[in-house]
Amino acid sequence: MPRPGADVPPAPVPTADVSTAAESMPRGAPASTRPIPALTLVAHPTATRIGERLLLHGLLAGREVTLSRNAPDFTRPGEPLGLPLGDPFMSRKPLRFTPAGEGVRVLPPEEGRCTCAGEPLPASGREFGPEALARGVLLEFSGRTVVLLHLAPAPGPGAPASLGMVGESAPLQALRRHIERVADLDVPVLIRGETGTGKELVAQALHSRSRRGGPFVSVNLGAIPKELAAAELFGSVRGAFTGSQRDREGFFRAAQGGTLFLDEVGEASPEVQVMLLRVLETGELYPVGASRPVATDVRLVAATDADLEAQIEEGRFRAPLLHRLAGYELRLPPLRERREDIGPLFLHFARQELEALGEAHHLTPSDPYAPPWLPAALAVRLVLHPWPGNIRQLRNVARQLVISSRGQPFLELDARLAQELRLPLAPAPKPAPAPAPEATPEPEAAARRKSTEVGEPELLAALRAHDWDVKRAALHLGIARSSIYDLIERSPSLRLAGDLSVEELTRCFHACEGNLDEMVKRLEVSRRALNRRVKELGLVPKGT
């Protein structure tokens, strides 16, 4: 219950929540609309081919699909013609993909020719279920070509325009469709997403597709001193405050007839929140120090990576303002949920840097036997990296790789980048040990609490006390199970099994001689999720 006098939480608003291909498609959907198993090129001796795709239509019809260096053709989305893989080091004998329930079984031509997560595929093949396909499965051929086996949206008429965004994943295509649906409407839009996901690019796409021909003005509220924010946004009159020697127009009036993009809107001060709410409700604003309102005609687009609902509970954000800002909500997917886009995005950023250096010829080598410009092992690292900084971080990594490898025929990782892409876990704090749980089938739930009340030391102690069983730890803490994952993701010292690199998993498996319980203690992740990751790598835990 809200405290007396507190803002009432806003009613649900229209939300464009972009999900993965597997989650967005109900079981038993018609074959014409079901996501299709697909292969996307992540690394190739001719680097310009990164991003080309092969849709495995036959699997939906219950047929086997084969792949060799000579056939079939990979094509760039939207283009009719393509080419086979064509790498002379790849076997002429075909790799086979066969239906396996809701998953796919991959059978190699001969053991050692194709690897998955650094391990050769066994002669009997390996089956990948829908969860693995939703995350993406990396297959490497002859240490030179890498493809990602994943689920792709079924092609259909009226594909959305690219809107300046690189990628063809299901979450990105869904986002483009939602942008097209709301762009020409004069409703405020709230863009949510993690840092570095491209929120300003989405705001620019909304502006370019709108009916407005006015300016696009971008403002980062987190970069404006709070004492100046009101005057910067709404303008001020001469003498309104000390040092005010002339009238100031303000960003709202600078964007008249166009779009005003407010990034990091969660950083708005209470004063600015009240003034924003008035503008959204009345279409009028009061410059600081003015006694008369000024009419404004601005399409407002706001963005945040903050949990505004939590801020409302804490009294730091006004619920009515959230309701007004979110006339329509767009949620941007993090890069780790659109792994098939990582290769094309990396190529896009790397090409820009290579062209600036005059070295774009590396992308189209004349010798098919030359080492690839993007080594397969590096491509695998890029795809498996969790990218906490998302697209911004990927762009910076691409720039660093190209510049540090300047004058060389292929990219090389320096020590700093190798460390960044490995993302070693920082030592966890050592809280006081929690009391041992009683030997009951399920621990008694504590009184219900808000997840914001649980600090990292208490969370870590509960997880350790319950052997990293997320359900039991949630019951012990008295919070929802889903909140545990949110807390782990927000904690710099904790991680999920999905964040573990292939190298770390494999190394720990061998060090623990396949003992899953010992691996849980060392890696400190959920046993169930760790067991699933280990099996996806083709490793067999002791006792199974």
XYZ file of C-alpha atoms in Angstrom:
544
model
C 0.000 0.000 0.000
C 1.334 3.466 -0.797
C 2.029 5.746 2.137
C -0.525 8.539 2.770
C -0.040 11.403 0.360
C 2.227 9.389 -1.923
C 1.775 9.367 -5.675
C -0.358 6.470 -6.851
C 1.537 4.182 -9.233
C 0.578 4.791 -12.864
C -1.856 2.597 -14.709
C -0.349 0.209 -17.266
C 0.724 1.941 -20.475
C 1.051 0.532 -23.983
C 4.399 -1.193 -24.063
C 6.437 -2.561 -26.920
C 8.325 -5.260 -25.021
C 10.800 -6.887 -27.403
C 11.336 -10.558 -26.589
C 13.461 -13.297 -28.081
C 12.251 -15.339 -31.018
C 11.637 -18.387 -28.858
C 9.665 -16.492 -26.226
C 7.556 -14.553 -28.736
C 6.227 -17.610 -30.567
C 3.611 -19.848 -28.924
C 4.035 -23.565 -29.157
C 1.999 -25.077 -31.978
C 1.996 -21.874 -34.062
C 1.556 -22.331 -37.829
C 4.761 -23.184 -39.681
C 4.427 -19.995 -41.746
C 4.789 -17.829 -38.622
C 7.046 -19.963 -36.423
C 10.660 -18.830 -36.020
C 12.974 -20.667 -38.388
C 16.300 -22.266 -37.403
C 18.956 -20.260 -39.211
C 22.718 -19.943 -39.644
C 24.300 -16.483 -39.561
C 27.932 -15.943 -40.547
C 29.952 -14.589 -37.629
C 33.418 -15.046 -39.134
C 34.564 -15.816 -42.688
C 37.835 -15.484 -44.642
C 36.063 -12.741 -46.635
C 35.001 -10.543 -43.743
C 32.474 -8.540 -45.762
C 30.294 -11.674 -45.763
C 29.739 -11.475 -42.011
C 26.002 -11.246 -41.387
C 24.931 -13.379 -44.359
C 22.279 -15.894 -43.445
C 20.926 -19.302 -44.386
C 17.365 -20.141 -43.311
C 16.916 -23.865 -42.624
C 13.326 -24.026 -43.920
C 13.475 -27.792 -44.427
C 13.694 -28.445 -40.682
C 10.197 -27.010 -40.143
C 8.909 -29.459 -42.755
C 10.638 -32.374 -40.996
C 13.412 -32.690 -43.587
C 17.167 -32.919 -43.173
C 19.273 -29.944 -44.321
C 22.911 -30.330 -45.339
C 25.727 -27.780 -45.424
C 29.106 -28.015 -47.126
C 31.593 -25.535 -48.526
C 29.920 -25.776 -51.935
C 26.214 -25.527 -51.045
C 23.760 -24.076 -50.213
C 24.092 -20.307 -50.636
C 24.198 -17.785 -47.804
C 22.477 -14.496 -48.634
C 22.330 -11.077 -47.040
C 18.821 -10.385 -45.716
C 16.759 -8.666 -48.376
C 19.014 -9.749 -51.268
C 17.995 -12.544 -53.685
C 21.440 -13.911 -54.621
C 24.170 -15.322 -52.460
C 27.217 -17.569 -52.339
C 28.189 -20.857 -50.654
C 30.697 -20.736 -47.826
C 33.456 -21.538 -50.307
C 36.310 -21.812 -47.786
C 38.859 -24.249 -49.315
C 39.800 -25.482 -45.828
C 36.249 -26.644 -45.122
C 35.241 -30.223 -45.897
C 33.318 -31.000 -49.104
C 31.416 -33.590 -47.092
C 28.249 -32.079 -45.695
C 27.337 -31.216 -42.147
C 23.774 -32.431 -41.474
C 20.983 -30.709 -39.562
C 18.011 -32.886 -38.640
C 14.793 -32.110 -36.731
C 14.820 -33.246 -33.098
C 11.483 -32.488 -31.484
C 11.457 -28.727 -30.952
C 15.229 -28.595 -31.387
C 17.901 -29.448 -33.944
C 20.487 -32.248 -34.078
C 23.806 -31.396 -35.747
C 25.830 -34.266 -37.225
C 29.400 -33.591 -38.437
C 30.865 -35.084 -41.640
C 33.705 -36.516 -39.596
C 34.839 -35.893 -36.058
C 37.080 -32.862 -35.591
C 35.974 -30.990 -38.727
C 33.355 -29.014 -36.843
C 33.600 -27.790 -33.281
C 31.108 -26.313 -30.857
C 32.389 -24.293 -27.896
C 35.911 -25.496 -28.666
C 34.976 -29.200 -28.554
C 34.658 -31.406 -31.656
C 31.145 -32.582 -32.367
C 30.911 -36.326 -31.678
C 30.235 -38.613 -34.625
C 26.742 -39.265 -33.244
C 26.036 -35.529 -33.353
C 24.634 -33.239 -30.708
C 21.103 -32.091 -30.071
C 20.293 -28.474 -29.267
C 16.912 -27.709 -27.729
C 14.809 -24.545 -28.100
C 16.513 -22.806 -25.172
C 19.955 -23.316 -26.704
C 18.681 -22.150 -30.094
C 17.168 -19.028 -28.513
C 20.585 -18.190 -27.005
C 22.473 -19.200 -30.137
C 24.924 -22.041 -30.772
C 28.356 -21.319 -32.276
C 29.714 -23.792 -34.843
C 33.292 -23.414 -36.070
C 34.638 -24.934 -39.299
C 38.364 -25.607 -39.777
C 39.269 -22.801 -37.371
C 38.402 -20.157 -39.999
C 34.633 -19.892 -40.484
C 32.121 -19.481 -37.665
C 28.322 -19.594 -37.905
C 25.691 -19.013 -35.257
C 22.797 -21.489 -35.200
C 19.778 -19.623 -33.860
C 16.097 -18.874 -34.367
C 15.155 -16.231 -36.934
C 11.770 -14.591 -37.500
C 9.834 -15.980 -40.449
C 10.179 -13.641 -43.459
C 6.967 -11.958 -44.479
C 5.607 -9.126 -46.580
C 6.108 -5.559 -45.492
C 9.436 -5.978 -43.704
C 10.207 -2.843 -41.660
C 12.824 -0.374 -42.863
C 16.244 -0.553 -41.218
C 15.838 2.934 -39.662
C 19.627 3.194 -39.498
C 19.895 0.170 -37.183
C 22.233 -2.708 -37.986
C 20.924 -6.246 -37.485
C 18.128 -8.633 -38.397
C 17.333 -10.320 -35.073
C 13.741 -10.870 -34.014
C 13.935 -8.329 -31.139
C 15.336 -5.656 -33.459
C 12.743 -6.277 -36.170
C 9.973 -6.083 -33.566
C 11.407 -2.782 -32.333
C 11.420 -1.361 -35.863
C 7.755 -2.284 -36.326
C 6.796 -0.565 -33.080
C 8.707 2.560 -34.109
C 6.805 2.673 -37.404
C 3.473 2.257 -35.593
C 3.968 5.163 -33.197
C 6.321 7.516 -35.076
C 3.644 9.605 -36.812
C 1.484 9.982 -33.697
C 1.839 13.017 -31.433
C 2.084 10.958 -28.261
C 5.020 11.053 -25.823
C 7.287 8.014 -26.018
C 9.377 6.556 -23.203
C 12.387 4.495 -24.320
C 13.740 2.016 -21.792
C 16.876 -0.046 -22.054
C 20.262 -0.715 -20.546
C 23.097 1.725 -21.026
C 24.564 1.694 -24.529
C 21.598 0.037 -26.287
C 21.060 2.941 -28.694
C 18.225 4.920 -27.137
C 19.121 8.166 -28.943
C 19.240 6.338 -32.284
C 15.674 5.148 -31.634
C 14.623 8.703 -30.734
C 16.114 9.961 -34.014
C 14.253 7.229 -35.908
C 10.992 8.320 -34.268
C 11.676 11.914 -35.294
C 12.641 11.075 -38.880
C 9.459 9.006 -39.365
C 7.166 11.551 -37.711
C 5.027 14.166 -39.427
C 7.101 16.947 -37.929
C 9.657 18.810 -39.968
C 11.118 20.778 -37.077
C 14.421 20.312 -35.253
C 15.594 17.345 -33.224
C 17.046 18.544 -29.921
C 18.817 16.063 -27.641
C 19.365 16.785 -23.944
C 21.061 14.578 -21.344
C 19.497 15.496 -17.998
C 22.244 13.651 -16.148
C 24.841 16.062 -17.576
C 23.089 19.323 -16.542
C 23.713 20.689 -13.033
C 20.437 20.303 -11.147
C 20.359 23.969 -10.144
C 20.465 24.998 -13.822
C 18.230 22.282 -15.291
C 14.949 24.233 -15.100
C 16.412 27.288 -16.840
C 18.157 25.151 -19.461
C 14.966 23.243 -20.291
C 12.248 25.870 -19.983
C 14.208 29.071 -20.473
C 14.447 32.050 -18.153
C 13.875 35.789 -18.151
C 16.509 38.389 -17.452
C 17.134 38.820 -13.732
C 15.420 35.544 -12.793
C 18.485 34.535 -10.771
C 21.948 35.793 -9.958
C 24.022 36.126 -13.113
C 21.025 36.072 -15.475
C 21.868 39.018 -17.742
C 19.520 38.198 -20.632
C 16.514 36.113 -21.587
C 17.286 32.451 -22.267
C 15.272 30.493 -24.834
C 15.607 26.996 -23.321
C 15.581 23.606 -24.999
C 11.783 23.330 -25.220
C 11.492 26.449 -27.345
C 14.588 25.466 -29.343
C 12.726 22.270 -30.323
C 9.506 24.117 -31.267
C 7.695 22.244 -34.046
C 10.030 19.262 -33.685
C 11.190 16.649 -31.176
C 12.822 17.107 -27.781
C 14.726 14.030 -26.602
C 15.308 13.893 -22.842
C 17.881 11.226 -22.011
C 18.335 9.977 -18.424
C 14.942 11.390 -17.464
C 15.192 9.547 -14.145
C 17.806 12.149 -13.136
C 15.254 15.001 -13.288
C 15.030 17.046 -10.078
C 11.667 17.378 -8.269
C 11.339 20.941 -9.603
C 11.908 19.836 -13.194
C 9.488 16.914 -12.764
C 6.684 19.280 -11.741
C 7.400 21.585 -14.681
C 7.570 18.671 -17.127
C 4.239 17.391 -15.889
C 2.634 20.786 -16.519
C 3.989 20.962 -20.073
C 2.688 17.484 -20.857
C -0.743 18.220 -19.372
C -1.322 21.750 -20.726
C 1.109 22.292 -23.601
C 2.353 25.417 -21.803
C 5.512 26.220 -19.906
C 6.640 28.960 -17.559
C 10.205 30.176 -18.148
C 12.057 30.592 -14.852
C 11.122 33.992 -13.427
C 8.251 34.566 -15.898
C 4.684 35.356 -14.857
C 3.018 34.374 -18.120
C 2.937 30.941 -19.751
C 4.380 30.226 -23.196
C 2.607 27.803 -25.540
C 4.811 25.013 -26.882
C 4.442 22.514 -29.719
C 7.013 19.814 -29.064
C 6.901 16.022 -29.396
C 8.563 14.707 -26.233
C 10.645 11.512 -26.290
C 12.272 10.460 -23.009
C 14.712 7.665 -22.209
C 16.077 5.987 -19.111
C 17.983 2.949 -17.920
C 16.718 3.498 -14.366
C 13.987 1.580 -12.557
C 11.439 4.396 -12.367
C 8.920 2.245 -10.481
C 11.477 1.713 -7.717
C 12.169 5.448 -7.669
C 8.425 6.063 -7.287
C 8.333 3.717 -4.287
C 11.254 5.627 -2.776
C 9.558 8.986 -3.431
C 12.216 10.158 -5.915
C 10.034 10.181 -9.048
C 6.455 11.289 -9.584
C 4.054 8.567 -10.699
C 1.840 10.961 -12.744
C 4.908 12.080 -14.685
C 5.780 8.479 -15.584
C 2.200 7.984 -16.724
C 2.428 11.076 -18.947
C 5.885 10.332 -20.339
C 4.931 6.765 -21.240
C 2.164 7.521 -23.703
C 3.837 4.627 -25.513
C 6.764 2.611 -24.196
C 9.590 1.052 -26.177
C 11.927 -1.438 -24.512
C 15.299 -1.905 -26.189
C 16.827 -5.399 -26.029
C 20.356 -5.745 -24.629
C 23.001 -6.971 -27.052
C 23.274 -10.353 -25.317
C 19.659 -11.065 -26.386
C 20.418 -10.441 -30.068
C 23.679 -12.319 -30.530
C 23.135 -12.819 -34.263
C 23.526 -9.043 -34.644
C 26.950 -8.903 -32.942
C 28.895 -9.947 -36.064
C 27.230 -7.437 -38.429
C 27.532 -4.659 -35.822
C 31.214 -5.399 -35.287
C 31.797 -5.369 -39.059
C 29.911 -2.058 -39.351
C 32.055 -0.334 -36.731
C 35.320 -1.962 -37.857
C 34.698 -0.955 -41.490
C 34.350 2.686 -40.415
C 37.716 2.556 -38.653
C 39.433 0.673 -41.497
C 38.187 3.156 -44.088
C 39.532 6.029 -41.982
C 42.936 4.269 -41.885
C 42.864 3.324 -45.589
C 42.925 -0.409 -44.766
C 39.459 -1.539 -45.888
C 41.139 -4.011 -48.293
C 41.596 -6.356 -45.303
C 37.869 -7.143 -45.506
C 38.114 -8.609 -49.045
C 41.418 -10.527 -49.337
C 42.488 -11.728 -52.767
C 44.092 -14.930 -51.433
C 41.472 -17.468 -50.251
C 44.192 -19.351 -48.333
C 45.315 -16.343 -46.295
C 44.539 -16.246 -42.569
C 41.173 -14.521 -41.976
C 41.251 -10.850 -40.957
C 38.832 -11.704 -38.099
C 40.228 -14.872 -36.467
C 37.608 -17.477 -35.585
C 38.648 -17.609 -31.913
C 38.231 -13.834 -31.595
C 34.824 -13.948 -33.296
C 33.687 -16.601 -30.813
C 34.798 -14.393 -27.924
C 32.892 -11.432 -29.318
C 29.651 -13.395 -29.604
C 29.918 -15.036 -26.170
C 30.839 -11.831 -24.329
C 27.894 -10.534 -22.214
C 28.454 -6.891 -23.332
C 27.375 -5.022 -20.194
C 27.993 -1.786 -22.127
C 26.023 -3.095 -25.113
C 26.473 -1.456 -28.532
C 28.554 1.436 -27.186
C 31.025 -1.021 -25.683
C 31.132 -3.117 -28.888
C 31.892 0.012 -30.931
C 34.761 0.933 -28.611
C 36.163 -2.614 -28.737
C 36.018 -2.590 -32.556
C 37.895 0.713 -32.667
C 40.516 -0.504 -30.207
C 41.058 -3.758 -32.128
C 41.421 -2.057 -35.515
C 43.778 0.667 -34.312
C 45.946 -1.655 -32.196
C 46.243 -4.028 -35.201
C 46.993 -1.214 -37.664
C 49.291 -2.331 -40.482
C 48.723 -6.017 -39.773
C 46.799 -8.428 -42.032
C 44.545 -9.649 -39.218
C 43.245 -8.538 -35.833
C 45.112 -9.373 -32.663
C 44.011 -9.033 -29.052
C 46.299 -7.014 -26.819
C 46.538 -7.926 -23.140
C 44.083 -5.239 -21.997
C 41.394 -6.203 -24.506
C 41.887 -9.898 -23.811
C 41.230 -9.152 -20.150
C 38.145 -7.051 -20.965
C 36.601 -9.704 -23.194
C 37.243 -12.362 -20.582
C 35.536 -10.317 -17.833
C 37.077 -12.040 -14.785
C 34.867 -12.052 -11.697
C 35.937 -9.663 -8.967
C 36.453 -11.272 -5.567
C 33.142 -11.447 -3.746
C 32.863 -9.769 -0.344
C 33.096 -12.030 2.678
C 29.929 -11.478 4.713
C 29.301 -13.135 8.041
C 28.118 -16.699 7.452
C 24.359 -17.122 7.548
C 22.837 -19.663 9.958
C 22.614 -23.122 8.468
C 19.094 -23.846 7.156
C 17.056 -26.492 8.900
C 16.812 -29.843 7.165
C 13.271 -29.413 5.876
C 11.999 -30.078 2.370
C 11.494 -26.323 1.846
C 12.591 -23.480 4.140
C 9.910 -21.341 5.703
C 9.383 -18.074 3.824
C 10.262 -14.943 5.728
C 7.880 -11.993 5.825
C 7.377 -10.572 2.312
C 9.879 -7.826 1.510
C 10.806 -5.490 -1.295
C 13.817 -6.570 -3.317
C 15.324 -3.098 -2.761
C 15.656 -3.990 0.928
C 18.068 -6.841 0.167
C 21.708 -5.811 0.005
C 24.441 -7.673 -1.834
C 26.051 -9.229 1.292
C 22.682 -10.602 2.469
C 21.886 -11.917 -1.013
C 25.263 -13.623 -1.308
C 24.965 -15.140 2.165
C 21.514 -16.578 1.354
C 22.691 -18.051 -1.950
C 25.718 -19.656 -0.331
C 23.658 -20.981 2.565
C 21.282 -22.696 0.149
C 24.003 -24.006 -2.206
C 23.006 -21.490 -4.899
C 19.458 -22.872 -5.137
C 17.685 -19.716 -6.332
C 14.202 -20.850 -5.276
C 15.233 -21.705 -1.720
C 17.263 -18.495 -1.390
C 14.256 -16.429 -2.533
C 12.019 -18.123 0.045
C 14.615 -17.513 2.741
C 14.865 -13.804 1.843
C 11.109 -13.413 1.454
C 11.269 -11.996 -2.092
C 10.047 -13.194 -5.473
C 12.244 -15.682 -7.299
C 12.420 -13.379 -10.339
C 13.788 -10.621 -8.092
C 16.825 -12.782 -7.296
C 17.929 -12.645 -10.940
C 17.392 -8.874 -11.053
C 19.514 -8.454 -7.939
C 22.271 -10.676 -9.342
C 22.358 -8.727 -12.618
C 22.643 -5.439 -10.731
C 25.406 -6.729 -8.466
C 28.975 -6.189 -9.741
C 30.255 -9.185 -7.764
C 27.661 -11.793 -8.778
C 26.782 -13.407 -12.078
C 24.519 -15.940 -13.754
C 25.576 -19.209 -15.350
C 24.868 -17.652 -18.751
C 27.615 -15.065 -18.104
C 30.356 -17.711 -17.811
C 32.713 -17.959 -20.765
C 33.281 -21.274 -22.534
C 36.944 -21.201 -21.513
C 36.132 -20.726 -17.815
C 33.454 -23.424 -17.841
C 35.686 -25.951 -19.573
C 38.661 -25.173 -17.336
C 36.583 -25.482 -14.156
C 34.954 -28.733 -15.371
C 38.329 -30.390 -15.831
C 39.749 -28.943 -12.596
C 36.773 -30.351 -10.656
C 36.899 -33.649 -12.602
C 33.288 -33.200 -13.638
C 31.944 -32.841 -10.088
C 29.014 -30.458 -10.498
C 28.690 -29.665 -6.779
C 32.328 -28.646 -6.624
C 31.867 -26.485 -9.742
C 28.920 -24.713 -8.071
C 31.109 -23.860 -5.057
C 33.905 -22.502 -7.226
C 31.837 -20.595 -9.777
C 29.034 -19.584 -7.382
C 26.111 -19.886 -9.799
C 22.840 -21.819 -9.876
C 23.379 -25.583 -10.003
C 20.477 -26.169 -12.395
C 21.629 -23.474 -14.845
C 25.261 -24.653 -14.580
C 24.218 -28.243 -15.341
C 22.412 -27.008 -18.451
C 25.422 -24.986 -19.644
C 27.784 -27.927 -19.074
C 25.561 -30.300 -21.063
C 25.301 -27.777 -23.912
C 29.082 -27.964 -24.192
C 28.856 -31.731 -24.582
C 30.459 -32.367 -21.193
C 29.100 -35.118 -18.942
C 29.036 -34.311 -15.209
C 30.152 -37.056 -12.849
C 27.313 -39.321 -11.748
C 25.015 -38.637 -14.726
